[in-house]
CSV table of C-alpha atoms (C1' of nucleotides) in Angstrom, one decimal:
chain,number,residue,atom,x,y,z
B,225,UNK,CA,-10.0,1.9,-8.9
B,226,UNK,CA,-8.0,1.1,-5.7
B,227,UNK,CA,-9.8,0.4,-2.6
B,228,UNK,CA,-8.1,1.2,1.3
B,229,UNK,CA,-9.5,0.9,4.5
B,230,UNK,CA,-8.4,3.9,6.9
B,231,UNK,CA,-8.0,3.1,10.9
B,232,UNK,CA,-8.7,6.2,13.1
B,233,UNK,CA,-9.6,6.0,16.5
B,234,UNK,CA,-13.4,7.2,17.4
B,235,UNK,CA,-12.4,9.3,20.2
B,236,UNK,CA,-9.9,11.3,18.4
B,237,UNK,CA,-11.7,11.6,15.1
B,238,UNK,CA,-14.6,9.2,14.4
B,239,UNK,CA,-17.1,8.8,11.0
B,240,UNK,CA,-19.6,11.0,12.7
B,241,UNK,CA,-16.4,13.8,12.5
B,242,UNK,CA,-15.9,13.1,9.2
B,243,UNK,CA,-19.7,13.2,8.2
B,244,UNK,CA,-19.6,16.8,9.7
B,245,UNK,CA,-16.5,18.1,8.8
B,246,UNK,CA,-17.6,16.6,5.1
B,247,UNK,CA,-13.6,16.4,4.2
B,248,UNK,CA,-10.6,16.2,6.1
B,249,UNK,CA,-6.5,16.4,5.7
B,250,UNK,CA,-5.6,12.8,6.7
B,251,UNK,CA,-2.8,13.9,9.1
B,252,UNK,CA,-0.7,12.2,11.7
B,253,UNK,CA,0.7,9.2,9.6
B,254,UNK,CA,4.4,8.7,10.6
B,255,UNK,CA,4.7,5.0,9.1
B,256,UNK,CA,6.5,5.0,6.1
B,257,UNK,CA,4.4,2.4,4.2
B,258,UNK,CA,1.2,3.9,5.3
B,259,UNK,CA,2.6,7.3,3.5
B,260,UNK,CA,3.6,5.4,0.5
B,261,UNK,CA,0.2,3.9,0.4
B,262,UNK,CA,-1.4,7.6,0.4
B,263,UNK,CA,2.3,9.3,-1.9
B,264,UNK,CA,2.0,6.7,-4.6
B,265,UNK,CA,-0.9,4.5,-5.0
B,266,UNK,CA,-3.9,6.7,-3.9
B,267,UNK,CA,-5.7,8.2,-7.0
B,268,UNK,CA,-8.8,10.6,-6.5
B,269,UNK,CA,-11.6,8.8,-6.2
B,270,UNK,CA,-10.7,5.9,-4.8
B,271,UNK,CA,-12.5,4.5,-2.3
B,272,UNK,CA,-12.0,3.3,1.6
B,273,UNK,CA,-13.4,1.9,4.3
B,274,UNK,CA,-13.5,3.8,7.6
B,275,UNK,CA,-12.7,1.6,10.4
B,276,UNK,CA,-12.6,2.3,14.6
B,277,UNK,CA,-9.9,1.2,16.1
B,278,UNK,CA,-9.0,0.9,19.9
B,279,UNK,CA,-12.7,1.2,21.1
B,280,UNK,CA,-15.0,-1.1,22.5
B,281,UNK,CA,-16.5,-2.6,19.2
B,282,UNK,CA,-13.3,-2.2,16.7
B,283,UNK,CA,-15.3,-2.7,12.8
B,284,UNK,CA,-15.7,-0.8,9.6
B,285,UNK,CA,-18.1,1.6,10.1
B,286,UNK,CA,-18.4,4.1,6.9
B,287,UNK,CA,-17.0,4.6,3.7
B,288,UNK,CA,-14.3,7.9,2.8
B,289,UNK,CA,-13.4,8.6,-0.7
B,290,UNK,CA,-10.0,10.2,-1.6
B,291,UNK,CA,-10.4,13.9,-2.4
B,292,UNK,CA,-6.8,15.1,-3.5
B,293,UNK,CA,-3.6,13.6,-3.9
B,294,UNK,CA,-1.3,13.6,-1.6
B,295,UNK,CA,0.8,16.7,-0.2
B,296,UNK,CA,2.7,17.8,2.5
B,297,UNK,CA,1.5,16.6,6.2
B,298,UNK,CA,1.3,20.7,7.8
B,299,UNK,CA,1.3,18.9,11.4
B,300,UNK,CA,5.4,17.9,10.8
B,301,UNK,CA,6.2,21.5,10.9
B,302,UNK,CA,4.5,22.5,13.7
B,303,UNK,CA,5.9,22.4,16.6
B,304,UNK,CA,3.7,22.0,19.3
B,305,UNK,CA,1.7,19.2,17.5
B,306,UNK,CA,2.0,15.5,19.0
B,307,UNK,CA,3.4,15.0,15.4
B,308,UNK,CA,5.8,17.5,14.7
B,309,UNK,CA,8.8,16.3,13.2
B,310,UNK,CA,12.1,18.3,13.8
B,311,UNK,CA,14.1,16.2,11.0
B,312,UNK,CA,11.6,16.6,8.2
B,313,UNK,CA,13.3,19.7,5.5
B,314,UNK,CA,10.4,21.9,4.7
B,315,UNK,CA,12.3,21.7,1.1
B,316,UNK,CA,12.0,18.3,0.7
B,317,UNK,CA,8.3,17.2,3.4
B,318,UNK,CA,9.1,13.3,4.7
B,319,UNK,CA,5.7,13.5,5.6
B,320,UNK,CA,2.6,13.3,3.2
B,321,UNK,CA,-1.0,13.0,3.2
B,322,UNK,CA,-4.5,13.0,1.1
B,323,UNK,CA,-7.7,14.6,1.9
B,324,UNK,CA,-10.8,11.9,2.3
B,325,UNK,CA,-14.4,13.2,1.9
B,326,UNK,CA,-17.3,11.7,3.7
B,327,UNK,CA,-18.8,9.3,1.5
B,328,UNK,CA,-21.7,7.2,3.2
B,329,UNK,CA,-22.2,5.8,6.9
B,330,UNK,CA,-22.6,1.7,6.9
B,331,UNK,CA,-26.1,1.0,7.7
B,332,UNK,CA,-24.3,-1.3,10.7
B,333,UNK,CA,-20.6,-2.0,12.1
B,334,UNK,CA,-19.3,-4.4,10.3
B,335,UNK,CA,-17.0,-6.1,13.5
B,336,UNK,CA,-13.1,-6.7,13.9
B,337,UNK,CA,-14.7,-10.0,14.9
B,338,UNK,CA,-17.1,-10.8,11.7
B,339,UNK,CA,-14.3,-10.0,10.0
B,340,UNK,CA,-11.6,-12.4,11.5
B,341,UNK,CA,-14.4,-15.0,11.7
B,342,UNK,CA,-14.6,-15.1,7.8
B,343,UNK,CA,-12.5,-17.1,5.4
B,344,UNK,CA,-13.7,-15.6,2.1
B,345,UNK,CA,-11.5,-12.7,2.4
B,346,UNK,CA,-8.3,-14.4,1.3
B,347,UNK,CA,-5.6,-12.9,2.8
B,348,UNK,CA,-6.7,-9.5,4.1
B,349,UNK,CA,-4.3,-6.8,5.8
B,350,UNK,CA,-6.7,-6.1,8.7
B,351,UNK,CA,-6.7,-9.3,9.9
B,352,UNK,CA,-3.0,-10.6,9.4
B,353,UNK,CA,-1.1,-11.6,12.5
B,354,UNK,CA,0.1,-8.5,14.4
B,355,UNK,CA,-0.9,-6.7,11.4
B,356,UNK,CA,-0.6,-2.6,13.0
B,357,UNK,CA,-0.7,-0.5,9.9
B,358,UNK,CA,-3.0,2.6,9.9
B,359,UNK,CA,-3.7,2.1,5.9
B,360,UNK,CA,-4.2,-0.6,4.4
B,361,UNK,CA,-5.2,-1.5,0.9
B,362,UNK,CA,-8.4,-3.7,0.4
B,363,UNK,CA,-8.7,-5.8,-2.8
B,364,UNK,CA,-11.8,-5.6,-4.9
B,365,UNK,CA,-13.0,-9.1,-4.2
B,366,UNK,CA,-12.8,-7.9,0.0
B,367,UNK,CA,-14.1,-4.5,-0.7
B,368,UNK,CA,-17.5,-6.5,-2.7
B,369,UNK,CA,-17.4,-9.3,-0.4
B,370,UNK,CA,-17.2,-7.0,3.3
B,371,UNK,CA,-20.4,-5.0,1.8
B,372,UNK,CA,-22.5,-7.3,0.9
B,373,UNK,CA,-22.0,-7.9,4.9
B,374,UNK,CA,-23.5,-4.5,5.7
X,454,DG,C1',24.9,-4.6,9.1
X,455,DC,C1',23.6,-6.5,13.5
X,456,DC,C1',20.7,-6.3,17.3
X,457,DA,C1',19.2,-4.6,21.9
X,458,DA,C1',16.4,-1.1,23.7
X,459,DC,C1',12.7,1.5,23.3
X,460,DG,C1',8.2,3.4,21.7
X,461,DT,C1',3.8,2.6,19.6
X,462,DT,C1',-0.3,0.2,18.1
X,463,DG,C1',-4.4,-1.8,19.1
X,464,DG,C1',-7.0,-5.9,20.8
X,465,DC,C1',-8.5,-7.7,24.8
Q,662,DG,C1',-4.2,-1.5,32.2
Q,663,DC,C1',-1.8,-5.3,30.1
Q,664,DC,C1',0.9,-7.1,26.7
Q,665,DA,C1',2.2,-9.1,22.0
Q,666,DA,C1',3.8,-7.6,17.9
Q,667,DC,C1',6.3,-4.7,15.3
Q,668,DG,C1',8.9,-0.4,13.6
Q,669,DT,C1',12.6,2.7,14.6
Q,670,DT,C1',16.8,4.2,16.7
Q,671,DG,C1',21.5,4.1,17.7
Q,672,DG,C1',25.7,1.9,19.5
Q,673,DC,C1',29.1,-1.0,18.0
DNA sequence: GCCAACGTTGGC
DNA sequence: GCCAACGTTGGC
C-alpha cells in the first residue's frame, strides 16, 4: 500500500468537511506532478494524511483513504470555476483526480513544527526546502513513525 | 532551449 | 500582508 499526505486549506475545505461530506472528488489540482501522483500511483485503498495548510496551526490533522481511481477533474470544463481550464480537450482531460473518503480524525494536530523539529523522518516531502506541492507521497517508515506521534 | 516575467503556494 | 521559493509562460 502507498501512503500520501493531502494539503487543503481549512477554510476552503477542512477534515471536519470531509468527515461530513463522508467522500469527496479531490478537485482543483493544476500541478502536473501532484496529478501524476493521483493518475498513476494512487491505488484504492491507499491511505493519506490530511494536512491544513495556510492556517494558524499548519499540521496533519486526519487521515483520508482513496475511494476510486482517478478520472476526469469536472471543474476544468466549467467555466466559471476558479479552475476551469480553456486548453484542456474534453477528448483527451489534462486534468485528473481521485475521490478520498473520510477515514478517522487524529486524536491531536500533529504540527508543521513537530514535524520539521524531527530527524527520524528521513527525507520527508512536507518538510523539504521550499517544498510547495499539494500531494505528496509519505513512505511507510514516516507514515508509522508520524502516528505513533498522535 | 534559454531565461525573464509573472503567478501561486504557504509559512510566518 | 510579506516574501521566498518554485512552476509556468512566452518571447527570442
Amino acid at each position: 500500500m502507498n501512503h500520501w499526505l493531502f494539503k487543503s486549506e481549512p477554510e476552503e475545505f477542512s477534515i471536519d468537511d470531509l468527515k461530513r461530506v463522508r467522500k469527496e472528488p479531490w478537485t482543483g489540482v493544476r500541478n502536473y506532478q501532484a496529478r501524476n501522483f493521483m493518475r498513476d500511483q494512487m491505488r484504492v485503498g491507499d491511505l493519506g494524511f490530511f494536512y491544513h495548510s495556510n492556517c494558524p496551526v499548519p499540521g496533519i490533522v486526519g487521515i483520508l483513504r482513496i475511494a476510486t481511481p482517478a478520472s476526469a477533474d469536472r471543474l476544468q470544463f466549467v467555466p466559471d470555476s476558479d479552475y476551469f481550464d480553456p486548453t484542456s480537450d474534453p477528448a483527451n482531460p489534462r486534468w485528473a483526480c481521485v475521490d478520498v473518503a473520510f477515514e478517522r480524525k487524529l486524536a491531536r494536530t500533529i504540527t508543521l513544527d513537530e514535524l520539521k523539529a524531527r530527524d527520524d523522518l528521513g527525507d520527508f516531502a512536507l518538510t523539504r526546502r521550499g517544498n510547495r506541492l499539494s500531494i505528496l507521497p509519505v513512505t511507510t517508515a514516516q507514515w508509522s513513525t508520524i502516528l505513533n506521534l498522535e
